[in-house]
Coordinates of C-alpha atoms and ligand atoms in Angstrom, one line a residue:
M1 CA 207.0 107.2 -43.6
S2 CA 208.1 110.7 -42.8
I3 CA 206.5 113.2 -40.4
E4 CA 207.9 116.0 -39.2
I5 CA 206.5 118.5 -35.8
T6 CA 207.4 121.7 -37.3
F7 CA 209.9 123.7 -35.1
G8 CA 208.3 126.9 -35.2
P9 CA 208.5 130.3 -32.2
R10 CA 204.7 129.2 -31.0
V11 CA 205.7 125.9 -29.0
R12 CA 208.8 127.4 -26.5
K13 CA 211.8 126.4 -26.8
S14 CA 214.1 125.5 -23.5
P15 CA 217.6 126.9 -22.0
F16 CA 218.5 124.2 -23.2
F17 CA 217.7 123.1 -26.5
D18 CA 220.5 124.4 -28.8
R19 CA 222.9 122.3 -25.8
T20 CA 219.8 118.8 -26.7
I21 CA 220.0 118.9 -30.5
A22 CA 223.8 120.1 -30.6
A23 CA 223.9 117.0 -27.9
G24 CA 221.7 114.8 -31.0
V25 CA 218.6 114.2 -30.5
S26 CA 216.1 112.4 -32.0
Q27 CA 212.6 112.7 -30.6
F28 CA 210.7 115.2 -28.4
T29 CA 207.5 115.1 -26.7
I30 CA 205.4 118.3 -26.4
Y31 CA 204.5 119.1 -22.4
N32 CA 203.5 122.1 -21.1
H33 CA 203.4 123.8 -24.1
M34 CA 206.8 123.3 -25.3
Y35 CA 209.5 121.5 -26.5
L36 CA 210.8 118.3 -24.1
P37 CA 213.6 116.0 -25.0
T38 CA 212.2 111.5 -25.1
G39 CA 215.4 110.5 -26.6
F40 CA 218.8 109.9 -28.6
G41 CA 217.9 107.9 -30.9
D42 CA 220.1 104.5 -28.5
P43 CA 217.2 103.7 -25.4
A44 CA 219.1 100.5 -24.6
A45 CA 222.4 102.8 -23.8
E46 CA 220.4 105.7 -22.0
Y47 CA 219.2 103.4 -19.5
Q48 CA 222.3 101.4 -18.8
R49 CA 223.8 104.8 -17.9
L50 CA 221.2 105.7 -16.1
L51 CA 221.1 103.0 -14.0
Q52 CA 225.7 102.8 -14.2
G53 CA 226.4 105.4 -14.7
V54 CA 225.2 110.0 -14.6
A55 CA 222.7 111.2 -17.5
M56 CA 221.7 114.6 -17.4
W57 CA 218.3 115.8 -18.9
D58 CA 216.2 119.1 -20.3
V59 CA 213.3 119.2 -17.9
A60 CA 212.6 123.3 -17.9
A61 CA 209.1 122.0 -19.1
E62 CA 208.6 121.0 -15.9
R63 CA 207.7 124.8 -15.6
Q64 CA 207.2 126.5 -12.1
V65 CA 204.3 128.5 -10.4
E66 CA 205.2 130.7 -8.8
I67 CA 202.8 132.5 -5.9
C68 CA 203.7 135.5 -3.5
G69 CA 202.7 137.2 -1.4
P70 CA 200.8 137.5 1.9
D71 CA 198.5 135.4 1.2
A72 CA 200.7 132.7 -0.6
E73 CA 200.7 130.1 2.5
R74 CA 196.8 130.0 2.6
L75 CA 196.9 129.3 -1.4
V76 CA 198.7 127.1 -1.9
R77 CA 197.3 124.9 1.0
Y78 CA 194.0 125.4 -0.1
L79 CA 194.9 123.8 -3.3
T80 CA 196.1 120.3 -2.5
P81 CA 194.6 117.8 0.3
R82 CA 197.7 116.8 1.0
D83 CA 197.9 118.0 4.8
L84 CA 201.9 119.9 4.8
G85 CA 201.2 120.3 8.7
Q86 CA 204.9 122.8 8.8
I87 CA 205.9 123.5 5.7
S88 CA 209.9 124.3 7.0
V89 CA 211.6 126.9 3.3
G90 CA 214.3 124.4 1.6
K91 CA 212.1 121.5 1.9
G92 CA 210.0 120.6 -1.6
R93 CA 207.0 118.4 -1.0
Y94 CA 205.4 116.4 -3.8
V95 CA 201.1 118.1 -3.8
P96 CA 198.9 116.2 -5.7
L97 CA 196.2 119.1 -7.2
C98 CA 192.5 118.3 -7.6
D99 CA 190.2 120.1 -9.4
H100 CA 186.3 120.3 -7.4
Q101 CA 185.4 117.3 -8.0
G102 CA 188.2 115.1 -7.0
N103 CA 190.1 114.1 -10.0
I104 CA 193.7 114.4 -10.2
I105 CA 195.1 117.8 -11.8
N106 CA 198.8 117.8 -11.3
D107 CA 201.1 116.2 -9.3
P108 CA 203.5 118.9 -8.6
V109 CA 206.6 119.2 -6.7
L110 CA 206.2 122.3 -4.2
L111 CA 209.5 124.2 -3.1
P112 CA 209.4 126.9 -0.5
L113 CA 211.8 129.4 -1.4
A114 CA 210.0 131.8 1.4
S115 CA 207.6 131.6 3.4
D116 CA 205.7 133.9 1.4
H117 CA 207.7 132.8 -1.4
F118 CA 206.1 128.9 -3.1
W119 CA 206.6 127.4 -6.9
L120 CA 205.0 125.1 -7.4
S121 CA 207.1 122.6 -10.5
I122 CA 204.5 121.6 -12.5
A123 CA 203.6 117.4 -14.5
D124 CA 201.4 118.1 -18.0
S125 CA 198.6 121.1 -17.5
D126 CA 197.8 124.4 -17.3
V127 CA 198.6 125.1 -13.0
L128 CA 198.9 128.7 -14.1
L129 CA 195.7 129.4 -15.5
W130 CA 194.1 126.6 -12.3
V131 CA 196.2 128.9 -9.2
R132 CA 195.0 131.8 -10.7
A133 CA 191.9 131.9 -11.0
I134 CA 191.1 129.4 -7.8
A135 CA 193.6 133.0 -5.9
A136 CA 191.0 135.2 -7.3
E137 CA 187.8 134.2 -6.7
R138 CA 189.3 133.1 -3.3
G139 CA 189.7 137.2 -2.9
Y140 CA 193.5 135.3 -2.1
D141 CA 196.5 138.4 -1.2
V142 CA 199.4 137.0 -3.5
R143 CA 201.3 137.3 -7.0
V144 CA 201.1 134.6 -9.9
C145 CA 203.4 134.7 -11.8
E146 CA 205.5 132.2 -14.2
P147 CA 209.7 132.9 -12.9
D148 CA 212.0 132.5 -15.7
V149 CA 213.2 128.9 -14.4
S150 CA 214.7 125.9 -15.9
P151 CA 214.8 122.8 -14.0
L152 CA 218.1 120.4 -15.3
A153 CA 218.2 116.3 -14.0
I154 CA 221.0 114.9 -12.8
Q155 CA 220.5 111.2 -12.4
G156 CA 222.4 108.1 -12.1
P157 CA 224.1 107.2 -8.9
R158 CA 227.4 108.8 -10.0
A159 CA 225.0 111.8 -9.3
E160 CA 225.7 112.9 -6.1
D161 CA 229.8 113.1 -7.3
V162 CA 228.5 115.2 -9.9
V163 CA 226.5 117.5 -7.8
A164 CA 229.1 118.2 -5.2
D165 CA 232.1 118.1 -7.4
L166 CA 229.7 122.0 -9.2
F167 CA 228.4 122.6 -5.7
G168 CA 230.9 120.9 -2.8
A169 CA 230.6 118.5 -0.5
W170 CA 227.2 119.7 1.0
V171 CA 224.9 118.3 -1.6
R172 CA 225.5 114.7 -0.1
D173 CA 223.0 116.2 3.4
L174 CA 219.9 117.0 0.8
K175 CA 217.3 114.9 1.4
Y176 CA 214.3 114.0 -1.1
F177 CA 213.6 116.6 -2.3
W178 CA 215.1 119.2 -0.6
F179 CA 216.8 121.9 -2.3
E180 CA 219.0 125.6 -1.5
Q181 CA 219.5 128.8 -3.5
T182 CA 223.2 129.0 -4.1
E183 CA 224.8 130.0 -7.9
L184 CA 227.8 128.4 -9.8
E185 CA 230.4 130.3 -11.3
G186 CA 227.9 133.8 -11.2
I187 CA 224.3 131.8 -12.2
P188 CA 221.3 132.2 -9.7
V189 CA 219.8 128.2 -9.4
V190 CA 218.3 126.5 -6.7
V191 CA 219.5 122.9 -6.0
A192 CA 217.2 120.1 -5.0
R193 CA 217.5 116.4 -4.4
S194 CA 215.2 115.7 -7.2
G195 CA 213.9 114.5 -11.1
W196 CA 211.4 112.0 -12.3
S197 CA 213.6 108.6 -11.2
K198 CA 214.3 106.6 -8.8
Q199 CA 218.3 105.8 -9.6
G200 CA 218.4 109.0 -7.0
G201 CA 220.0 112.3 -8.8
F202 CA 219.4 116.1 -7.9
E203 CA 218.4 118.7 -10.6
I204 CA 219.5 122.5 -10.5
Y205 CA 217.1 125.2 -11.6
L206 CA 218.7 127.3 -13.8
R207 CA 216.8 131.1 -12.9
D208 CA 217.9 132.9 -15.5
G209 CA 217.7 131.6 -19.1
S210 CA 219.9 133.3 -20.5
H211 CA 223.0 131.4 -19.0
G212 CA 221.7 128.1 -20.3
D213 CA 224.5 127.7 -22.6
A214 CA 226.7 128.2 -19.4
L215 CA 225.1 126.0 -16.6
W216 CA 225.0 123.5 -19.5
D217 CA 228.6 123.1 -19.8
L218 CA 229.4 123.4 -16.8
V219 CA 227.8 120.0 -15.7
V220 CA 229.3 118.5 -19.7
A221 CA 232.3 119.2 -17.8
A222 CA 232.0 118.0 -14.0
G223 CA 230.4 115.2 -15.3
E224 CA 233.1 114.8 -17.9
A225 CA 235.3 112.6 -15.1
Y226 CA 231.9 110.3 -14.5
D227 CA 231.4 109.7 -17.9
I228 CA 228.0 111.0 -18.0
G229 CA 226.1 111.4 -21.0
V230 CA 223.0 112.9 -22.2
G231 CA 219.5 111.9 -22.1
A232 CA 215.9 111.9 -21.2
P233 CA 213.1 111.5 -19.0
N234 CA 213.3 107.2 -19.0
F235 CA 210.3 106.1 -20.0
I236 CA 211.5 102.2 -19.4
E237 CA 212.8 103.0 -15.8
R238 CA 209.7 105.4 -15.3
I239 CA 207.1 102.1 -15.8
E240 CA 209.6 99.8 -13.7
S241 CA 210.0 102.2 -10.6
G242 CA 205.4 103.4 -10.8
L243 CA 206.5 107.1 -11.1
L244 CA 203.7 108.9 -12.0
S245 CA 203.4 110.3 -15.7
L246 CA 199.8 111.8 -15.5
G247 CA 197.9 111.9 -18.7
S248 CA 199.6 108.9 -19.8
D249 CA 198.3 106.2 -16.7
N250 CA 195.1 108.2 -15.9
L251 CA 192.1 109.3 -17.4
P252 CA 190.2 112.8 -16.5
D253 CA 188.1 111.0 -14.1
S254 CA 191.6 109.9 -12.8
D255 CA 191.0 110.5 -8.7
P256 CA 194.4 110.5 -6.1
F257 CA 193.2 106.6 -4.5
E258 CA 193.2 105.6 -8.3
V259 CA 196.8 106.0 -9.4
G260 CA 197.9 105.2 -5.8
L261 CA 198.4 108.5 -4.0
G262 CA 195.3 108.1 -2.0
K263 CA 198.1 108.2 0.8
L264 CA 198.3 112.5 0.1
V265 CA 194.9 113.2 0.9
S266 CA 194.1 114.4 4.1
L267 CA 190.2 113.6 4.0
D268 CA 190.6 114.4 7.8
R269 CA 192.4 118.2 7.8
E270 CA 190.0 120.7 9.6
D271 CA 190.7 123.7 7.0
D272 CA 188.9 123.4 3.1
F273 CA 191.1 122.7 0.0
V274 CA 189.8 122.6 -3.3
G275 CA 187.7 118.9 -3.7
K276 CA 187.3 117.9 -0.6
A277 CA 184.1 117.4 -0.2
A278 CA 183.9 115.7 -3.7
L279 CA 187.3 113.1 -2.4
I280 CA 185.2 112.2 1.0
R281 CA 182.0 111.2 -1.5
R282 CA 184.9 109.3 -3.5
A283 CA 186.3 107.9 -1.2
A284 CA 183.8 106.7 0.8
D285 CA 182.4 105.3 -2.6
G286 CA 186.3 103.4 -2.7
P287 CA 188.2 103.9 -6.2
Q288 CA 186.0 102.4 -9.2
R289 CA 189.8 101.8 -11.2
Q290 CA 193.0 101.0 -10.1
L291 CA 196.2 101.8 -11.2
V292 CA 198.3 98.0 -11.1
G293 CA 200.9 97.0 -12.8
V294 CA 201.1 94.0 -15.2
V295 CA 204.0 91.4 -16.4
F296 CA 203.3 89.1 -20.1
D297 CA 204.9 87.7 -22.4
G298 CA 206.1 87.6 -25.4
P299 CA 208.6 89.6 -28.0
P300 CA 210.1 92.3 -26.7
V301 CA 206.7 95.2 -26.9
K302 CA 207.8 98.4 -27.9
P303 CA 206.1 101.3 -26.3
N304 CA 202.4 101.8 -27.2
Q305 CA 200.8 104.6 -29.0
H306 CA 197.5 104.1 -27.5
P307 CA 196.3 102.5 -24.6
W308 CA 195.8 98.1 -24.8
P309 CA 191.9 97.6 -24.1
A310 CA 192.1 94.1 -21.2
W311 CA 188.7 91.8 -21.4
V312 CA 188.5 89.2 -18.4
K313 CA 187.0 86.3 -20.0
G314 CA 185.2 88.9 -23.1
Q315 CA 184.2 92.1 -21.0
M316 CA 185.7 94.8 -20.2
V317 CA 187.9 96.0 -17.7
G318 CA 189.6 98.8 -18.2
A319 CA 193.4 99.5 -20.4
V320 CA 197.2 98.8 -20.1
R321 CA 198.4 102.0 -20.3
V322 CA 201.4 102.1 -21.3
V323 CA 204.4 98.6 -22.3
C324 CA 207.9 99.3 -22.7
H325 CA 210.2 95.8 -22.5
S326 CA 211.8 96.1 -18.7
P327 CA 216.1 94.5 -18.9
R328 CA 215.2 93.9 -15.7
R329 CA 211.9 92.1 -16.2
G330 CA 210.5 91.5 -19.6
N331 CA 207.0 93.1 -21.3
I332 CA 205.6 95.2 -18.4
G333 CA 203.1 98.6 -18.5
L334 CA 200.9 100.2 -15.6
A335 CA 196.9 98.8 -16.5
L336 CA 193.7 101.4 -15.4
L337 CA 191.7 98.5 -14.4
A338 CA 188.5 97.9 -12.9
T339 CA 189.1 97.6 -8.8
G340 CA 187.8 94.0 -9.3
H341 CA 190.4 93.1 -11.5
A342 CA 192.7 94.5 -10.5
S343 CA 194.1 92.5 -7.0
I344 CA 197.3 91.5 -7.0
G345 CA 197.5 88.0 -9.2
S346 CA 194.1 88.5 -10.7
V347 CA 194.8 87.6 -15.1
I348 CA 193.9 90.1 -17.7
D349 CA 193.7 89.7 -21.7
F350 CA 194.7 92.5 -23.5
E351 CA 195.3 94.2 -27.5
G352 CA 197.8 95.8 -29.0
E353 CA 199.2 96.5 -32.5
G354 CA 197.0 93.6 -33.7
Q355 CA 198.1 91.1 -31.1
I356 CA 196.2 89.2 -27.5
F357 CA 197.9 88.7 -24.2
K358 CA 197.4 87.8 -21.2
G359 CA 199.3 89.6 -18.4
E360 CA 198.9 88.5 -14.3
I361 CA 198.4 91.7 -12.2
V362 CA 201.8 92.0 -9.6
E363 CA 202.9 94.4 -7.1
M364 CA 204.7 97.3 -7.3
P365 CA 207.2 99.0 -8.1
L366 CA 206.9 96.2 -11.2
V367 CA 211.5 96.4 -10.5
R368 CA 212.1 97.7 -7.0
P369 CA 215.0 100.3 -7.3
G370 CA 219.1 99.5 -6.9
T371 CA 217.8 96.3 -8.7
P372 CA 221.3 95.3 -10.5
L373 CA 220.7 95.1 -14.6
G374 CA 223.1 92.1 -14.8
Q375 CA 225.9 91.6 -16.7
D376 CA 224.6 88.1 -17.8
A377 CA 221.2 89.3 -18.3
G378 CA 222.2 92.7 -19.9
Q379 CA 224.1 89.9 -23.0
R380 CA 220.6 88.1 -23.7
V381 CA 217.6 90.9 -23.2
M382 CA 219.7 93.8 -24.0
A383 CA 220.1 92.5 -27.5
P384 CA 216.8 92.0 -29.3
F385 CA 215.2 95.2 -26.5
M386 CA 217.8 97.6 -29.2
A387 CA 216.0 95.8 -31.6
A388 CA 212.6 96.4 -30.9
E389 CA 213.7 99.8 -29.7
M390 CA 215.4 100.7 -32.9
E391 CA 212.8 100.2 -35.1
I392 CA 210.5 103.0 -32.8
A393 CA 213.2 104.6 -33.1
E394 CA 212.9 104.3 -37.3
S395 CA 209.3 104.8 -37.2
L396 CA 209.5 107.6 -34.2
P397 CA 208.0 111.2 -35.3
T398 CA 204.7 109.0 -35.1
L399 CA 204.5 108.6 -31.6
L400 CA 205.3 112.4 -31.6
Ligands
THG1 N1 210.9 117.8 -11.8 C1 210.5 118.7 -10.8 N2 209.2 118.9 -11.7 C2 208.5 117.4 -12.2 C3 208.7 116.9 -12.5 C4 210.1 116.5 -12.1 N3 206.9 118.1 -11.1 C5 206.0 117.2 -12.2 C6 206.2 115.8 -12.7 N4 207.9 116.0 -12.8 C7 206.2 115.2 -11.0 N5 205.6 114.3 -10.9 C8 206.6 113.0 -9.9 C9 206.6 112.2 -9.2 C10 206.8 111.5 -8.6 C11 208.0 111.2 -8.6 C12 208.9 113.5 -8.0 C13 207.8 114.1 -9.7 C14 208.9 111.0 -7.7 N6 207.9 110.0 -6.2 C15 208.4 109.0 -5.7 C16 208.3 108.6 -5.2 O1 207.5 107.5 -6.2 O2 208.4 106.9 -4.9 C17 208.6 110.5 -3.9 C18 207.2 110.9 -3.8 C19 207.3 111.2 -1.9 O3 208.8 111.4 -1.1 O4 206.6 112.0 -1.3 O5 209.7 111.3 -7.3 O6 210.4 115.0 -12.5 N7 211.0 119.4 -10.7

């Protein structure tokens, strides 16, 4: 079976698209109406590189929504249930966004570039439309647009060395989500300690898409000494680490409490924000579902294409949203389950690809960051893992 996704002009391409193709990409997904690379045909090597070395990948699909003007800060505060307290230029924050019903609609990183100039670096939903509508309805004096900005991720234990060689030792002092506006051989960029992995790393936000090839080549050259390789947002590592993938892990009516982001919701804020009344109600009722970690036996599973329905004693209790085989923990998944069945130690039955599994709910994260990828375990577990993944690579277009 060979199904192809069309590469036409309707879906936007990143400034790093040509270099990504040249580097041998074998899978894309569509994210924020853009092509986002998801694999280069050797998942085992990509995983190992992220854990033990340094990988670079195109995340231009984490598009920016820029908010400028006298009411920019007011609007930003109104958009998120998080209490931002003092906002400082250069200090990024993780800020969930909710709709008026309290459903979580995005989980961007907020970058304050100046007191009246912000970026929301967004996950996969149309935040530009949302923010423009809210701003207009509130009568705020702001300009909301999409700037020419494209993040490039550099992740893994050796990422800091690469980025320090590129920009200087000062990058070592950046705290998580903090950033600087600077340039690299005349290319305007923002450098942030950030990225969708728990292996440490940075993102370089390119501020002029015409320099995509040049920036890519500079990173490759600086990374050579550290054996840098190309990669993609890593599906296995993010499940191990419990990093949220909105749209994959949740349902359209999930709230932040349900997906583990309750700590970022401040119901005692004095000022109003979108969804406040609904979130107060939902917090009082308690979440109906919980996103939890699951471990299960059986031969190494391939990443799933659909959620896998889950039961307790024949009663449907939710679904295992994503599964993978972790070289460090075996078969794992994230499940969205009715609260009564989501406590640690609970057992669920679930079905996927015609097979029945029994899983146990365990603490998150499923794998603590820093857990070594034992050479011995690597040998034993990697071989079947790789075989399973390679099979997927062959059936890959169906994953799109
Ligand atoms: N890079 C950029 N923008 C992004 C993403 C990215 N925007 C959308 C999406 N990814 C946002 N999703 C996340 C989810 C979790 C984290 C980062 C981005 C994360 N969380 C830490 C954790 O959960 O432990 C820290 C949270 C905190 O300290 O508040 O890192 O990849 N540019």
